[in-house]
Coordinates of C-alpha atoms in Angstrom, one line a residue:
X224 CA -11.5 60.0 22.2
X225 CA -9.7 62.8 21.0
X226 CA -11.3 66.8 22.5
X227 CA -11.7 70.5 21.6
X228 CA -10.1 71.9 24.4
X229 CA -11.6 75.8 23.9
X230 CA -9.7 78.4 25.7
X231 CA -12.1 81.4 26.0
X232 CA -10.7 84.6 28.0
X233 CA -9.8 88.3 27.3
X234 CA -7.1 89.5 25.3
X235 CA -3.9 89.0 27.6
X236 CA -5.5 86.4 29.8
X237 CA -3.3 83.7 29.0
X238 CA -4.8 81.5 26.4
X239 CA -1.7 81.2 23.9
X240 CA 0.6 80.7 26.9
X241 CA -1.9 77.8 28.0
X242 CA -2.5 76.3 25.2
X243 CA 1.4 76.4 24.3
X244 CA 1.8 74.5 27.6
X245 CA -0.7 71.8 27.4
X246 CA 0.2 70.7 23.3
X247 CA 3.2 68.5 24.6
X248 CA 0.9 66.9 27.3
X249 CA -1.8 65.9 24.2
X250 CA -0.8 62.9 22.0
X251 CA -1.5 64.4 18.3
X252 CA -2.0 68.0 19.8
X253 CA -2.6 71.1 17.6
X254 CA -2.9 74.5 18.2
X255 CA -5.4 76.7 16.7
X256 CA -4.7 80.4 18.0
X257 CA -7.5 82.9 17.1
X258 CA -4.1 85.4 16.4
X259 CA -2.8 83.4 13.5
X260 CA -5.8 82.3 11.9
X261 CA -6.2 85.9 11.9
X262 CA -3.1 86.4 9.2
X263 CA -4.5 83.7 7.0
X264 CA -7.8 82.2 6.8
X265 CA -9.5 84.6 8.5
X266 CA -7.7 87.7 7.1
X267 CA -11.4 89.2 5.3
X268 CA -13.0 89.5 8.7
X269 CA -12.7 92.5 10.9
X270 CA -13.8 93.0 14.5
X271 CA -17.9 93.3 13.7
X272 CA -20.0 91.0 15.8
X273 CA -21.0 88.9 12.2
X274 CA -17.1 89.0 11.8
X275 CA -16.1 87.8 15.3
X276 CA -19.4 85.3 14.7
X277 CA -17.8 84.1 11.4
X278 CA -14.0 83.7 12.7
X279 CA -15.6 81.5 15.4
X280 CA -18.0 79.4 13.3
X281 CA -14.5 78.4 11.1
X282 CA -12.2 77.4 14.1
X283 CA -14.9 75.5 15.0
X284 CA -15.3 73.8 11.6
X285 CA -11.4 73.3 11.2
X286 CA -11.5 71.9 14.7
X287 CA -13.9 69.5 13.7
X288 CA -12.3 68.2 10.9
X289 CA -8.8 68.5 13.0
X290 CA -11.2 66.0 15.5
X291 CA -12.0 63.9 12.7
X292 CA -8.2 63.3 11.9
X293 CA -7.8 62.3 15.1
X294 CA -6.3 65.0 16.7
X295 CA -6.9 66.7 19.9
X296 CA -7.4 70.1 19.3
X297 CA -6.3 73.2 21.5
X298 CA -8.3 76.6 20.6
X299 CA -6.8 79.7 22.1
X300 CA -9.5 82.6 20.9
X301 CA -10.9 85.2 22.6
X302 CA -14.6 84.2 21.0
X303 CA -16.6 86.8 23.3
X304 CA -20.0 85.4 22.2
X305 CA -21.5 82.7 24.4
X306 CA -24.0 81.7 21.1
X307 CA -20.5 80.9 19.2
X308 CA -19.3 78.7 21.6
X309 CA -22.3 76.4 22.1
X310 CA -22.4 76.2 18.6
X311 CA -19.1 74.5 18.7
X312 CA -19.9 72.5 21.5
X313 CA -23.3 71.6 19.4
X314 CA -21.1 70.7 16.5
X315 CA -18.4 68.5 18.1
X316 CA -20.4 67.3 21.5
X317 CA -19.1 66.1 24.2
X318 CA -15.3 65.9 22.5
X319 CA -16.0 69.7 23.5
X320 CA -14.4 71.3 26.7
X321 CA -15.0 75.0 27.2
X322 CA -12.4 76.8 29.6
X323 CA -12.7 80.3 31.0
X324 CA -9.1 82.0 31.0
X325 CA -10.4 84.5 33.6
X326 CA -8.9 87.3 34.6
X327 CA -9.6 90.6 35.2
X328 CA -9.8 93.6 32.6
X329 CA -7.2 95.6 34.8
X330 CA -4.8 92.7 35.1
X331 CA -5.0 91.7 31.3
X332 CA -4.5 95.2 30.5
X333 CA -1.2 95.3 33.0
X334 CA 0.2 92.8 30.8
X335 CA -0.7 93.9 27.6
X336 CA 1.8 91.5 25.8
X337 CA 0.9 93.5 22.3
X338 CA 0.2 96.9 23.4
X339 CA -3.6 96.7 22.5
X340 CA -5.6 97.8 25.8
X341 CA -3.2 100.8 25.4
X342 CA -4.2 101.3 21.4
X343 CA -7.9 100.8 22.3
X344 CA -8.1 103.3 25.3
X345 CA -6.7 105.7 23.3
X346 CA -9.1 105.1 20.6
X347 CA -6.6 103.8 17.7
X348 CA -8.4 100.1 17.9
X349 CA -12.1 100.1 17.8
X350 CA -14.3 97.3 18.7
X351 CA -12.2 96.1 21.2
X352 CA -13.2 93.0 23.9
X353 CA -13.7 94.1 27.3
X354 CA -13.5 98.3 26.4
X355 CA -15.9 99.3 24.0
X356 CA -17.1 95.2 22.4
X357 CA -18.3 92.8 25.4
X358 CA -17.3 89.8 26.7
X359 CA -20.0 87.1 27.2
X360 CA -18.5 85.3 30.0
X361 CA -19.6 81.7 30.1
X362 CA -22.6 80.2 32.2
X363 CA -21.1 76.8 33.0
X364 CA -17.6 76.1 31.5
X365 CA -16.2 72.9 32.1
X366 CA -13.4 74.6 33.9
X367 CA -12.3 77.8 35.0
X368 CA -8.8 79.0 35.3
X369 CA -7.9 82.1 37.0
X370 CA -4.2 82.9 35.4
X371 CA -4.2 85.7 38.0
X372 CA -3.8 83.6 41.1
X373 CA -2.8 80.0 39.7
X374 CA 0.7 79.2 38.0
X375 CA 0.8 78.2 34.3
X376 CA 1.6 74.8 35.5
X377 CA -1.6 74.5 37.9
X378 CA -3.9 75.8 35.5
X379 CA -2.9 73.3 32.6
X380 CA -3.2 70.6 35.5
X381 CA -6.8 71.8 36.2
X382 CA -7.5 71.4 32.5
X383 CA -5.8 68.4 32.6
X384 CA -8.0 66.3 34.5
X385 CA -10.7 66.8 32.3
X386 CA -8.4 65.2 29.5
X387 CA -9.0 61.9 27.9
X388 CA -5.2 61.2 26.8

C-alpha cells in the first residue's frame, strides 16, 4: 500500500529537508513541497485562511491521484489548519500519515533559511504562520519529530517505521 506521508510544521522547521531525505528511502517517492506548488498551480492564492484552506484541499487532491498511480507521496507544507489536514486524512484514509515537524518559533526563526521571520517581524510579509496567522498544532499526529533535538537521520527513521515500503 502506497501513503501520504504529511509533513506539517512551521516555516523553517525542517519539512523540505525531511522530506528530501526520506524520497530515496520510498520506492516510487514524490515530493510535493507546499513552496513550489506555490510558483505553479497554486500561484492565484495568497496567504488568507480560504487561500491557505484552498492550497491544502489541492495537495491533497494531487496526492490522491499521485496515490492512485501508485506512488507514495511525501507533502512538505506548512498547512496550519488542523480542519485541512483531516480532510486529507478523510480523503485518502488510512494511506494517510500526519507528522508534526515541531519546533519552536525562536528556533525556526534562528534559521530562517529564506529570510521570512525577519520580513514578517518587520512587517513586509503579512499573514505570516506562527507571528501574526496561527498554527493549529495537531491533536494526535501519527508521529512527532522534534528537528531541534533529533538528527535529520533519526527523524526520517522515526517516520520510517510507520512506512509500509
Amino acid at each position: 500500500m502506497k501513503q501520504l506521508i504529511w509533513l506539517t510544521g512551521l516555516s523553517g522547521s525542517g519539512k523540505t529537508s525531511i522530506a528530501n531525505a526520506l524520497k530515496p528511502l520510498l520506492a516510487n517517492g514524490y515530493i510535493l513541497d507546499g513552496d513550489v506548488l506555490r510558483k505553479g498551480i497554486n500561484q492565484d492564492l495568497q496567504f488568507s485562511e480560504e487561500d491557505r484552506i484552498e492550497a491544502g484541499r489541492r495537495m491533497g487532491e494531487i496526492a490522491k491521484i499521485l496515490l492512485d498511480a501508485n506512488h507514495h507521496v511525501i507533502v512538505a507544507s506548512i498547512s496550519p489548519y488542523r480542519a485541512t489536514r483531516n480532510k486529507v486524512r478523510s480523503l485518502v484514509g488510512e494511506s494517510f500519515i500526519e507528522v508534526y515537524v515541531q519546533c519552536p518559533l525562536e528556533v525556526c526563526e534562528q534559521r530562517d533559511p529564506k529570510g521570512l521571520y525577519r520580513k514578517a517581524r518587520s512587517g513586509e510579509i503579512k499573514h505570516f504562520t506562527g507571528i501574526d496567522s496561527p498554527y493549529e498544532e495537531p491533536l494526535d499526529p501519527d508521529v512527532i519529530v522534534e528537528t531541534n533535538k533529533l538528527s535529520l537521520g533519526r527523524c526520517v527513521a522515526k517516520i520510517m517505521e510507520l512506512v509500509v515500503n
